[in-house]
mmCIF file of C-alpha atoms in Angstrom:
data_model
loop_
_atom_site.group_PDB
_atom_site.id
_atom_site.type_symbol
_atom_site.label_atom_id
_atom_site.label_comp_id
_atom_site.label_asym_id
_atom_site.label_seq_id
_atom_site.Cartn_x
_atom_site.Cartn_y
_atom_site.Cartn_z
ATOM 1 C CA MET A 797 33.667 84.045 20.760
ATOM 2 C CA LYS A 798 29.908 84.671 21.569
ATOM 3 C CA THR A 799 29.610 84.265 17.964
ATOM 4 C CA LYS A 800 31.070 81.029 18.003
ATOM 5 C CA LYS A 801 29.596 79.694 21.104
ATOM 6 C CA ILE A 802 26.417 81.077 19.340
ATOM 7 C CA ILE A 803 26.847 79.255 15.700
ATOM 8 C CA PHE A 804 28.020 75.992 17.943
ATOM 9 C CA ILE A 805 24.093 75.976 20.461
ATOM 10 C CA GLY A 806 22.548 76.630 16.805
ATOM 11 C CA LEU A 807 24.600 73.124 15.539
ATOM 12 C CA ALA A 808 23.392 71.873 18.833
ATOM 13 C CA VAL A 809 20.125 72.623 18.529
ATOM 14 C CA ILE A 810 19.904 71.079 14.957
ATOM 15 C CA VAL A 811 21.022 67.940 15.955
ATOM 16 C CA VAL A 812 18.407 67.465 18.514
ATOM 17 C CA VAL A 813 15.591 68.224 16.926
ATOM 18 C CA GLY A 814 16.880 65.950 14.044
ATOM 19 C CA GLY A 815 17.996 62.588 16.133
ATOM 20 C CA GLY A 816 13.904 63.506 17.825
ATOM 21 C CA ILE A 817 12.632 63.188 14.633
ATOM 22 C CA TRP A 818 14.645 60.509 13.062
ATOM 23 C CA PHE A 819 13.547 58.599 16.672
ATOM 24 C CA PHE A 820 9.517 59.100 16.572
ATOM 25 C CA ARG A 821 9.632 58.642 12.865
ATOM 26 C CA GLY A 822 11.297 55.266 13.222
ATOM 27 C CA SER A 823 10.090 54.379 15.915
ATOM 28 C CA LYS A 824 6.584 55.018 14.787
ATOM 29 C CA ALA A 825 7.755 52.863 11.546
ATOM 30 C CA LYS A 826 9.370 50.193 13.418
ATOM 31 C CA HIS A 827 5.522 49.766 15.110
ATOM 32 C CA LYS A 828 3.580 49.255 12.062
ATOM 33 C CA ILE A 829 1.375 46.483 11.750
ATOM 34 C CA THR A 830 1.083 44.672 8.469
ATOM 35 C CA TYR A 831 -2.153 42.171 7.048
ATOM 36 C CA VAL A 832 -1.882 38.813 5.132
ATOM 37 C CA THR A 833 -4.919 38.275 3.633
ATOM 38 C CA ALA A 834 -5.679 35.523 1.258
ATOM 39 C CA THR A 835 -8.735 34.533 -0.718
ATOM 40 C CA VAL A 836 -11.431 31.706 -0.361
ATOM 41 C CA GLY A 837 -11.651 29.331 -3.036
ATOM 42 C CA LYS A 838 -11.051 26.103 -4.952
ATOM 43 C CA ALA A 839 -8.462 24.000 -4.188
ATOM 44 C CA ASP A 840 -7.398 20.356 -3.940
ATOM 45 C CA ILE A 841 -6.778 19.165 -0.237
ATOM 46 C CA SER A 842 -4.604 15.825 0.335
ATOM 47 C CA ASN A 843 -2.733 14.415 2.710
ATOM 48 C CA SER A 844 -0.181 11.413 2.021
ATOM 49 C CA VAL A 845 2.058 8.732 3.508
ATOM 50 C CA THR A 846 4.714 6.490 1.245
ATOM 51 C CA ALA A 847 5.647 3.700 1.264
ATOM 52 C CA THR A 848 7.691 0.893 -1.429
ATOM 53 C CA GLY A 849 6.644 -1.988 -2.213
ATOM 54 C CA THR A 850 7.202 -4.644 -4.784
ATOM 55 C CA ILE A 851 5.383 -5.326 -8.446
ATOM 56 C CA GLU A 852 3.999 -8.620 -8.572
ATOM 57 C CA PRO A 853 0.867 -10.252 -10.733
ATOM 58 C CA VAL A 854 -2.982 -11.134 -9.377
ATOM 59 C CA THR A 855 -2.527 -14.699 -9.229
ATOM 60 C CA GLU A 856 0.909 -16.790 -9.938
ATOM 61 C CA VAL A 857 0.864 -20.258 -9.439
ATOM 62 C CA GLU A 858 3.944 -21.889 -8.845
ATOM 63 C CA VAL A 859 4.222 -25.380 -10.732
ATOM 64 C CA GLY A 860 5.773 -28.781 -9.608
ATOM 65 C CA THR A 861 6.111 -31.983 -9.330
ATOM 66 C CA GLN A 862 4.981 -34.906 -6.552
ATOM 67 C CA VAL A 863 7.495 -37.698 -7.757
ATOM 68 C CA SER A 864 11.238 -37.647 -7.810
ATOM 69 C CA GLY A 865 12.295 -38.402 -11.481
ATOM 70 C CA ILE A 866 14.291 -37.162 -14.760
ATOM 71 C CA ILE A 867 13.190 -34.837 -16.438
ATOM 72 C CA ASP A 868 12.389 -35.889 -20.245
ATOM 73 C CA LYS A 869 10.743 -32.881 -22.106
ATOM 74 C CA ILE A 870 10.019 -29.294 -21.627
ATOM 75 C CA TYR A 871 7.677 -27.702 -23.583
ATOM 76 C CA VAL A 872 7.809 -24.189 -22.610
ATOM 77 C CA ASP A 873 10.082 -21.543 -22.135
ATOM 78 C CA TYR A 874 10.165 -18.442 -20.248
ATOM 79 C CA ASN A 875 7.558 -15.348 -21.800
ATOM 80 C CA SER A 876 5.631 -18.725 -23.382
ATOM 81 C CA VAL A 877 2.032 -17.957 -23.567
ATOM 82 C CA VAL A 878 0.232 -20.921 -22.186
ATOM 83 C CA THR A 879 -3.317 -22.521 -21.244
ATOM 84 C CA LYS A 880 -4.864 -24.102 -19.107
ATOM 85 C CA GLY A 881 -4.142 -28.291 -19.084
ATOM 86 C CA GLU A 882 -1.601 -27.097 -22.004
ATOM 87 C CA LEU A 883 1.246 -29.671 -21.800
ATOM 88 C CA ILE A 884 4.331 -28.000 -20.411
ATOM 89 C CA ALA A 885 7.012 -30.763 -19.273
ATOM 90 C CA GLU A 886 7.052 -34.344 -19.157
ATOM 91 C CA MET A 887 9.635 -37.369 -16.697
ATOM 92 C CA ASP A 888 11.336 -40.010 -17.455
ATOM 93 C CA LYS A 889 8.353 -42.504 -17.302
ATOM 94 C CA ALA A 890 10.444 -45.732 -17.038
ATOM 95 C CA THR A 891 10.856 -45.871 -13.098
ATOM 96 C CA LEU A 892 7.044 -45.040 -12.775
ATOM 97 C CA GLN A 893 5.885 -47.034 -15.145
ATOM 98 C CA SER A 894 7.281 -50.459 -13.611
ATOM 99 C CA GLU A 895 6.241 -49.040 -9.980
ATOM 100 C CA LEU A 896 2.575 -49.263 -11.298
ATOM 101 C CA ALA A 897 3.983 -52.840 -13.355
ATOM 102 C CA SER A 898 4.881 -53.877 -9.728
ATOM 103 C CA ALA A 899 2.266 -52.731 -7.987
ATOM 104 C CA LYS A 900 -0.928 -53.981 -10.562
ATOM 105 C CA ALA A 901 0.774 -57.617 -10.043
ATOM 106 C CA THR A 902 0.243 -57.225 -6.380
ATOM 107 C CA TYR A 903 -3.199 -56.129 -6.692
ATOM 108 C CA ASP A 904 -3.974 -58.816 -8.748
ATOM 109 C CA GLY A 905 -1.985 -61.540 -6.696
ATOM 110 C CA ASN A 906 -4.373 -60.273 -3.414
ATOM 111 C CA LYS A 907 -7.509 -59.877 -5.649
ATOM 112 C CA ALA A 908 -7.363 -63.477 -6.261
ATOM 113 C CA GLU A 909 -6.320 -64.629 -2.954
ATOM 114 C CA TYR A 910 -9.374 -62.536 -1.451
ATOM 115 C CA GLU A 911 -12.051 -63.855 -3.423
ATOM 116 C CA TYR A 912 -10.989 -67.375 -2.952
ATOM 117 C CA GLN A 913 -10.887 -66.833 1.141
ATOM 118 C CA GLN A 914 -14.368 -64.792 0.395
ATOM 119 C CA LYS A 915 -15.590 -68.576 -1.079
ATOM 120 C CA ASN A 916 -13.706 -70.420 1.609
ATOM 121 C CA TYR A 917 -15.752 -68.396 4.564
ATOM 122 C CA GLU A 918 -18.768 -67.645 2.839
ATOM 123 C CA ARG A 919 -18.648 -71.964 2.719
ATOM 124 C CA SER A 920 -17.096 -72.542 6.330
ATOM 125 C CA LYS A 921 -20.128 -69.782 7.975
ATOM 126 C CA GLY A 922 -23.320 -72.565 6.325
ATOM 127 C CA LEU A 923 -21.480 -75.456 7.298
ATOM 128 C CA HIS A 924 -21.054 -73.974 11.491
ATOM 129 C CA GLU A 925 -24.488 -73.422 11.204
ATOM 130 C CA LYS A 926 -25.452 -76.564 10.635
ATOM 131 C CA THR A 927 -22.706 -77.624 12.959
ATOM 132 C CA LEU A 928 -21.104 -79.506 10.924
ATOM 133 C CA ILE A 929 -17.748 -78.133 11.211
ATOM 134 C CA SER A 930 -15.588 -77.252 14.822
ATOM 135 C CA ASP A 931 -16.024 -73.479 15.800
ATOM 136 C CA THR A 932 -11.933 -73.781 15.477
ATOM 137 C CA ASP A 933 -12.323 -74.486 11.813
ATOM 138 C CA TYR A 934 -15.136 -71.710 11.739
ATOM 139 C CA GLU A 935 -13.025 -68.630 13.358
ATOM 140 C CA GLN A 936 -9.689 -69.883 10.672
ATOM 141 C CA ALA A 937 -11.799 -69.348 7.389
ATOM 142 C CA LEU A 938 -13.072 -65.442 9.446
ATOM 143 C CA TYR A 939 -9.499 -64.792 9.909
ATOM 144 C CA ASN A 940 -8.487 -65.975 6.692
ATOM 145 C CA TYR A 941 -10.751 -64.169 4.875
ATOM 146 C CA GLU A 942 -10.654 -60.938 6.782
ATOM 147 C CA LYS A 943 -6.791 -60.763 6.040
ATOM 148 C CA ALA A 944 -6.732 -60.844 2.198
ATOM 149 C CA LYS A 945 -9.660 -58.998 2.381
ATOM 150 C CA SER A 946 -6.583 -56.561 3.926
ATOM 151 C CA ALA A 947 -4.512 -57.184 1.291
ATOM 152 C CA PHE A 948 -6.480 -56.746 -0.843
ATOM 153 C CA ASP A 949 -7.569 -53.041 -0.142
ATOM 154 C CA SER A 950 -3.715 -52.215 0.460
ATOM 155 C CA SER A 951 -3.511 -53.564 -2.330
ATOM 156 C CA LYS A 952 -5.849 -51.780 -4.351
ATOM 157 C CA ALA A 953 -4.687 -48.038 -2.951
ATOM 158 C CA ALA A 954 -1.360 -49.089 -3.669
ATOM 159 C CA LEU A 955 -2.179 -49.475 -7.304
ATOM 160 C CA ALA A 956 -4.203 -46.183 -7.131
ATOM 161 C CA LYS A 957 -0.660 -43.931 -6.226
ATOM 162 C CA ALA A 958 0.718 -45.892 -8.717
ATOM 163 C CA GLU A 959 -1.221 -44.938 -11.842
ATOM 164 C CA ARG A 960 -1.443 -41.159 -9.511
ATOM 165 C CA ASN A 961 2.234 -40.950 -9.370
ATOM 166 C CA LEU A 962 2.073 -42.178 -13.249
ATOM 167 C CA SER A 963 -0.069 -39.333 -14.032
ATOM 168 C CA TYR A 964 2.297 -36.820 -11.899
ATOM 169 C CA ALA A 965 4.289 -36.908 -15.039
ATOM 170 C CA THR A 966 2.936 -35.519 -17.147
ATOM 171 C CA ILE A 967 2.907 -31.717 -15.926
ATOM 172 C CA THR A 968 0.326 -29.037 -17.265
ATOM 173 C CA SER A 969 -0.195 -25.914 -16.763
ATOM 174 C CA PRO A 970 -3.219 -25.227 -14.122
ATOM 175 C CA ILE A 971 -4.292 -21.917 -15.310
ATOM 176 C CA ASP A 972 -3.991 -19.000 -18.538
ATOM 177 C CA GLY A 973 -1.120 -17.352 -18.584
ATOM 178 C CA VAL A 974 2.226 -16.351 -19.327
ATOM 179 C CA VAL A 975 5.766 -18.469 -18.652
ATOM 180 C CA ILE A 976 7.923 -15.795 -16.215
ATOM 181 C CA SER A 977 10.415 -18.452 -14.830
ATOM 182 C CA ARG A 978 11.675 -21.577 -15.553
ATOM 183 C CA ASP A 979 13.581 -23.126 -12.826
ATOM 184 C CA VAL A 980 14.591 -26.850 -14.436
ATOM 185 C CA GLU A 981 16.800 -27.964 -18.031
ATOM 186 C CA GLU A 982 16.069 -31.282 -19.595
ATOM 187 C CA GLY A 983 17.787 -33.965 -18.222
ATOM 188 C CA GLN A 984 17.850 -32.669 -14.806
ATOM 189 C CA THR A 985 17.150 -34.406 -12.000
ATOM 190 C CA VAL A 986 14.582 -33.208 -9.148
ATOM 191 C CA ALA A 987 13.534 -34.611 -6.201
ATOM 192 C CA SER A 988 10.732 -34.650 -4.054
ATOM 193 C CA GLY A 989 10.965 -34.989 -1.110
ATOM 194 C CA PHE A 990 9.251 -32.770 2.039
ATOM 195 C CA GLU A 991 8.730 -30.033 -0.063
ATOM 196 C CA THR A 992 7.563 -29.878 -3.609
ATOM 197 C CA PRO A 993 10.192 -28.028 -6.395
ATOM 198 C CA THR A 994 9.414 -25.527 -8.152
ATOM 199 C CA LEU A 995 9.288 -25.991 -12.087
ATOM 200 C CA PHE A 996 8.049 -23.336 -13.325
ATOM 201 C CA THR A 997 5.788 -20.088 -12.291
ATOM 202 C CA ILE A 998 2.783 -18.690 -14.455
ATOM 203 C CA ALA A 999 1.384 -15.599 -13.838
ATOM 204 C CA ALA A 1000 -2.068 -15.365 -14.712
ATOM 205 C CA ASP A 1001 -3.404 -11.594 -16.877
ATOM 206 C CA LEU A 1002 0.190 -9.346 -16.698
ATOM 207 C CA THR A 1003 -2.581 -6.663 -17.992
ATOM 208 C CA GLN A 1004 -3.687 -6.903 -14.417
ATOM 209 C CA MET A 1005 -0.663 -6.026 -11.482
ATOM 210 C CA GLN A 1006 -0.730 -5.286 -7.623
ATOM 211 C CA VAL A 1007 1.623 -3.447 -5.481
ATOM 212 C CA VAL A 1008 2.088 -4.979 -2.343
ATOM 213 C CA ALA A 1009 3.822 -1.926 -0.253
ATOM 214 C CA ASP A 1010 5.432 -1.912 3.200
ATOM 215 C CA VAL A 1011 3.128 0.443 5.148
ATOM 216 C CA ASP A 1012 5.112 1.644 9.194
ATOM 217 C CA GLU A 1013 3.025 1.242 11.707
ATOM 218 C CA ALA A 1014 2.602 4.888 11.854
ATOM 219 C CA ASP A 1015 0.966 5.232 9.208
ATOM 220 C CA ILE A 1016 -1.362 2.581 8.795
ATOM 221 C CA GLY A 1017 -4.083 3.803 10.914
ATOM 222 C CA GLY A 1018 -5.077 6.665 8.058
ATOM 223 C CA VAL A 1019 -5.063 3.956 5.145
ATOM 224 C CA GLU A 1020 -8.404 2.364 4.303
ATOM 225 C CA GLU A 1021 -9.485 0.075 0.990
ATOM 226 C CA GLY A 1022 -10.541 2.157 -2.219
ATOM 227 C CA GLN A 1023 -7.614 5.442 -1.136
ATOM 228 C CA ARG A 1024 -6.244 6.446 -4.526
ATOM 229 C CA VAL A 1025 -2.123 5.557 -5.108
ATOM 230 C CA THR A 1026 -0.184 7.011 -7.036
ATOM 231 C CA PHE A 1027 3.477 5.279 -8.278
ATOM 232 C CA THR A 1028 6.399 5.085 -9.969
ATOM 233 C CA VAL A 1029 8.910 2.419 -10.711
ATOM 234 C CA ASP A 1030 12.376 2.837 -11.484
ATOM 235 C CA ALA A 1031 12.789 1.876 -14.956
ATOM 236 C CA TYR A 1032 9.829 4.590 -16.198
ATOM 237 C CA PRO A 1033 10.902 7.883 -13.676
ATOM 238 C CA ASN A 1034 9.186 9.766 -16.164
ATOM 239 C CA ASP A 1035 5.764 7.767 -16.204
ATOM 240 C CA THR A 1036 3.186 7.907 -12.919
ATOM 241 C CA PHE A 1037 1.011 5.080 -12.182
ATOM 242 C CA GLU A 1038 -2.293 4.692 -10.674
ATOM 243 C CA GLY A 1039 -4.573 2.449 -8.262
ATOM 244 C CA ASN A 1040 -6.240 1.556 -5.400
ATOM 245 C CA VAL A 1041 -6.313 0.231 -1.817
ATOM 246 C CA THR A 1042 -7.875 -3.196 -2.924
ATOM 247 C CA GLN A 1043 -6.490 -4.765 0.776
ATOM 248 C CA ILE A 1044 -5.212 -4.259 3.669
ATOM 249 C CA ARG A 1045 -3.363 -7.128 5.173
ATOM 250 C CA LEU A 1046 -3.418 -7.824 8.999
ATOM 251 C CA GLY A 1047 0.107 -9.985 9.438
ATOM 252 C CA SER A 1048 2.748 -7.636 10.189
ATOM 253 C CA THR A 1049 6.303 -7.582 9.791
ATOM 254 C CA SER A 1050 9.089 -6.427 11.811
ATOM 255 C CA SER A 1051 12.511 -5.726 10.562
ATOM 256 C CA SER A 1052 15.442 -4.453 12.792
ATOM 257 C CA SER A 1053 17.646 -1.335 12.239
ATOM 258 C CA SER A 1054 20.517 -0.638 13.732
ATOM 259 C CA SER A 1055 22.781 2.788 14.474
ATOM 260 C CA SER A 1056 26.189 2.584 16.613
ATOM 261 C CA THR A 1057 24.225 3.956 19.725
ATOM 262 C CA THR A 1058 20.592 1.804 19.595
ATOM 263 C CA SER A 1059 18.885 -0.806 17.573
ATOM 264 C CA GLU A 1060 15.371 -0.862 17.086
ATOM 265 C CA SER A 1061 12.821 -2.672 15.358
ATOM 266 C CA VAL A 1062 10.543 -1.653 12.972
ATOM 267 C CA VAL A 1063 6.877 -3.500 12.086
ATOM 268 C CA THR A 1064 5.253 -2.997 8.622
ATOM 269 C CA TYR A 1065 2.013 -4.118 7.360
ATOM 270 C CA GLU A 1066 1.601 -5.093 3.954
ATOM 271 C CA VAL A 1067 -1.245 -2.867 1.828
ATOM 272 C CA VAL A 1068 -2.253 -4.334 -1.699
ATOM 273 C CA ILE A 1069 -2.799 -1.535 -4.096
ATOM 274 C CA SER A 1070 -4.245 -2.544 -7.696
ATOM 275 C CA ALA A 1071 -2.243 -1.467 -11.064
ATOM 276 C CA GLN A 1072 -3.648 -1.450 -14.363
ATOM 277 C CA ASN A 1073 -0.808 -2.573 -16.951
ATOM 278 C CA PRO A 1074 -2.025 -2.587 -20.602
ATOM 279 C CA GLU A 1075 0.670 -1.554 -22.073
ATOM 280 C CA LEU A 1076 2.914 -3.951 -20.041
ATOM 281 C CA LYS A 1077 5.488 -1.771 -18.715
ATOM 282 C CA LEU A 1078 5.187 -3.064 -15.050
ATOM 283 C CA LYS A 1079 7.066 -6.216 -14.892
ATOM 284 C CA PRO A 1080 7.445 -9.084 -11.972
ATOM 285 C CA ARG A 1081 9.591 -7.762 -8.825
ATOM 286 C CA LEU A 1082 10.286 -4.210 -9.750
ATOM 287 C CA THR A 1083 10.160 -1.997 -6.933
ATOM 288 C CA ALA A 1084 8.010 0.845 -6.615
ATOM 289 C CA ASN A 1085 7.719 3.875 -5.299
ATOM 290 C CA VAL A 1086 3.922 4.969 -3.317
ATOM 291 C CA THR A 1087 2.258 7.190 -2.596
ATOM 292 C CA ILE A 1088 -1.287 6.763 -0.499
ATOM 293 C CA TYR A 1089 -3.799 9.846 -0.432
ATOM 294 C CA ILE A 1090 -5.106 8.972 2.982
ATOM 295 C CA LEU A 1091 -7.074 12.730 2.536
ATOM 296 C CA ASP A 1092 -7.741 13.075 -1.228
ATOM 297 C CA LYS A 1093 -10.487 15.877 -2.183
ATOM 298 C CA LYS A 1094 -10.461 17.837 -5.321
ATOM 299 C CA ASP A 1095 -11.723 21.240 -6.015
ATOM 300 C CA VAL A 1096 -13.471 22.380 -2.693
ATOM 301 C CA LEU A 1097 -13.655 25.482 -1.330
ATOM 302 C CA GLY A 1098 -10.829 26.347 1.048
ATOM 303 C CA VAL A 1099 -8.235 28.709 3.188
ATOM 304 C CA PRO A 1100 -5.237 28.340 4.341
ATOM 305 C CA SER A 1101 -5.023 27.090 7.683
ATOM 306 C CA LYS A 1102 -3.461 30.246 9.692
ATOM 307 C CA ALA A 1103 -6.335 32.131 9.060
ATOM 308 C CA LEU A 1104 -8.382 29.841 11.068
ATOM 309 C CA ARG A 1105 -5.644 30.610 13.968
ATOM 310 C CA PHE A 1106 -6.077 34.415 13.538
ATOM 311 C CA THR A 1107 -7.399 35.978 16.424
ATOM 312 C CA PRO A 1108 -7.497 40.284 16.422
ATOM 313 C CA GLU A 1109 -5.932 41.183 19.374
ATOM 314 C CA GLU A 1110 -3.403 43.993 20.578
ATOM 315 C CA PRO A 1111 -0.126 43.953 19.937
ATOM 316 C CA LEU A 1112 -1.950 42.800 16.284
ATOM 317 C CA ILE A 1113 -4.996 45.714 16.311
ATOM 318 C CA GLY A 1114 -4.499 49.664 16.526
ATOM 319 C CA LYS A 1115 -6.825 51.509 18.906
ATOM 320 C CA GLU A 1116 -9.026 53.059 16.907
ATOM 321 C CA ASP A 1117 -10.234 49.462 15.873
ATOM 322 C CA ILE A 1118 -13.192 48.158 16.174
ATOM 323 C CA VAL A 1119 -13.383 44.721 16.766
ATOM 324 C CA LYS A 1120 -17.409 42.128 15.647
ATOM 325 C CA ASP A 1121 -16.714 38.884 16.905
ATOM 326 C CA CYS A 1122 -19.065 36.495 16.961
ATOM 327 C CA LYS A 1123 -19.742 32.486 18.738
ATOM 328 C CA GLY A 1124 -18.429 29.754 16.746
ATOM 329 C CA GLU A 1125 -15.265 27.205 17.142
ATOM 330 C CA ASN A 1126 -13.777 28.046 13.865
ATOM 331 C CA LYS A 1127 -14.145 31.777 12.391
ATOM 332 C CA LEU A 1128 -12.166 33.428 9.647
ATOM 333 C CA TRP A 1129 -11.675 37.542 10.085
ATOM 334 C CA THR A 1130 -11.988 39.841 7.096
ATOM 335 C CA ARG A 1131 -11.241 43.717 7.569
ATOM 336 C CA GLU A 1132 -12.459 47.007 5.614
ATOM 337 C CA GLY A 1133 -11.132 49.546 7.212
ATOM 338 C CA ASN A 1134 -10.883 49.711 10.647
ATOM 339 C CA THR A 1135 -13.053 47.274 11.134
ATOM 340 C CA PHE A 1136 -12.403 43.373 11.623
ATOM 341 C CA THR A 1137 -15.651 41.475 11.320
ATOM 342 C CA ALA A 1138 -15.592 36.980 12.609
ATOM 343 C CA HIS A 1139 -17.438 34.717 10.360
ATOM 344 C CA PRO A 1140 -18.321 31.133 11.709
ATOM 345 C CA VAL A 1141 -17.243 28.880 9.703
ATOM 346 C CA GLU A 1142 -17.923 24.590 9.206
ATOM 347 C CA ILE A 1143 -15.084 23.341 8.142
ATOM 348 C CA GLY A 1144 -13.817 19.672 6.868
ATOM 349 C CA ILE A 1145 -10.281 18.028 5.885
ATOM 350 C CA ASN A 1146 -6.763 19.695 6.090
ATOM 351 C CA ASN A 1147 -3.225 18.318 5.052
ATOM 352 C CA GLY A 1148 -1.526 20.593 7.641
ATOM 353 C CA THR A 1149 -1.744 23.474 5.379
ATOM 354 C CA VAL A 1150 -4.937 24.033 3.457
ATOM 355 C CA THR A 1151 -8.552 23.361 4.918
ATOM 356 C CA GLU A 1152 -12.013 22.530 3.483
ATOM 357 C CA ILE A 1153 -14.671 25.056 3.954
ATOM 358 C CA ILE A 1154 -17.595 23.572 4.278
ATOM 359 C CA SER A 1155 -19.861 27.014 4.440
ATOM 360 C CA GLY A 1156 -19.959 30.092 6.757
ATOM 361 C CA ILE A 1157 -18.133 32.286 4.048
ATOM 362 C CA ALA A 1158 -18.492 32.829 0.324
ATOM 363 C CA GLU A 1159 -15.561 32.385 -2.482
ATOM 364 C CA GLY A 1160 -13.684 35.040 -3.126
ATOM 365 C CA THR A 1161 -14.432 36.986 -0.050
ATOM 366 C CA LYS A 1162 -10.799 37.989 1.092
ATOM 367 C CA VAL A 1163 -9.570 37.058 4.705
ATOM 368 C CA ILE A 1164 -7.057 37.384 7.038
ATOM 369 C CA THR A 1165 -3.694 35.392 7.529
ATOM 370 C CA GLU A 1166 -1.425 36.582 9.864
ATOM 371 C CA ALA A 1167 0.060 39.950 10.716
ATOM 372 C CA SER A 1168 2.943 41.362 12.060
ATOM 373 C CA ILE A 1169 4.250 43.771 14.009
ATOM 374 C CA GLY A 1170 7.949 46.436 13.343
ATOM 375 C CA ILE A 1171 8.695 44.909 9.971
ATOM 376 C CA PRO A 1172 12.093 47.034 8.931
ATOM 377 C CA GLU A 1173 11.062 48.980 5.707
ATOM 378 C CA GLY A 1174 13.652 47.073 3.755
ATOM 379 C CA GLU A 1175 12.641 43.686 4.559
ATOM 380 C CA MET A 1176 8.740 44.620 4.434
ATOM 381 C CA PRO A 1177 7.240 41.833 1.962
ATOM 382 C CA ASP A 1178 4.652 42.381 -0.979
ATOM 383 C CA MET A 1179 1.841 43.470 0.991
ATOM 384 C CA GLN A 1180 0.612 46.980 2.605
ATOM 385 C CA SER A 1181 -1.254 47.970 6.051
ATOM 386 C CA GLY A 1182 -3.825 50.201 7.082
ATOM 387 C CA ASN A 1183 -7.077 49.706 4.412
ATOM 388 C CA GLU A 1184 -4.895 47.959 2.122
ATOM 389 C CA ASN A 1185 -4.294 44.402 2.156
ATOM 390 C CA THR A 1186 -2.513 42.424 0.162
ATOM 391 C CA GLU A 1187 -3.674 39.582 -1.654
ATOM 392 C CA LYS A 1188 -2.134 36.384 -1.631
ATOM 393 C CA SER A 1189 -2.800 33.160 -2.976
ATOM 394 C CA PRO A 1190 -2.279 30.100 -0.332
ATOM 395 C CA PHE A 1191 -2.012 27.216 -3.214
ATOM 396 C CA MET A 1192 0.681 28.847 -5.381
ATOM 397 C CA PRO A 1193 4.380 28.754 -3.972
ATOM 398 C CA SER A 1194 6.188 32.221 -3.795
ATOM 399 C CA HIS A 1195 8.935 32.857 -6.308
ATOM 400 C CA PRO A 1196 12.106 33.151 -4.617
ATOM 401 C CA GLY A 1197 12.820 37.033 -2.803
ATOM 402 C CA SER A 1198 9.145 37.577 -3.656
ATOM 403 C CA ASN A 1199 8.962 38.033 -0.254
ATOM 404 C CA LYS A 1200 10.962 41.588 0.007
ATOM 405 C CA LYS A 1201 10.628 44.790 -2.076
ATOM 406 C CA LYS A 1202 12.863 45.850 -4.396
ATOM 407 C CA LYS A 1203 15.509 48.975 -3.359
#
């Protein structure tokens, strides 16, 4: 019994000692401090807003008619290339020519009456000055003359209008371009009322197009003329087209969006974007998915933005670590051995992930981006603690699972 008791006590001691060793070792590993570093290097920093727009010709003219009648002849079709002044359609001129003849006859009659009353008035005026006719006769001659003059002027204007209406029956192209729409057929009657009917739509130089994009009011504040733009169209999903912002229109449009519980108004502004179209891939009215780069710098010095937020304070540093701080609004920290050193830097633009470094630190310097405490051994990222910090590029995405060690 005594021997069994001794054996039991010995086993208990081994269990207690082993548990203590396991506890203290685990506790130590549990409170291990791990630092992540990144190398200061060249980067492209950009920030963008997205919008949807429509491809449109830079110059687009709707050709109509100001007179009513029947379309007699059409000389162009869709995609016809036309030059300025070229005949593209004619209307039936019979009615217009009759109106012109009637206006001409009225004009001739009023002209003869005017000339007669003018001569009669001049005679009456001379006689009245010599008191050879009464005031009543003179005033009658003056009245007849002014009435004839008014009728003559009116008929002159009517004749000019009839001549112009006849000229409207001959429809010519106002610009050099391509016919992108034809809305009438030969024999069709068009009526000119309060709104001029559109016969053709002609676009000038389809190698120069534009995108009219609707930008949300929350994003319009960052958009400026001259900014770089890329866009795609569903017709060519593998092609990316480039342009620049050429105009921000001040007029806004409002559209309503509603759900089962709320209804709200969405305000957008039209932004005009230039688009080169040498291969004529971009066709009028295509929908464009637009990306406007409101921040755009290439090949500048940069670091992950989180590096500027790191500060070596407890519990992120050990008791034996040395911190060499400095004055400055923006700092980057390096670590050599157990010494943390602050570097004041001047920063430029940032896109929330990467920040531009203008001055204060050299390219190739490894800076601390973050620290963590108590990561279990099986979940440790590919980094080391102590004096050996693992470098991690801020400009390359991590592969899935790269943050775990192989077991």
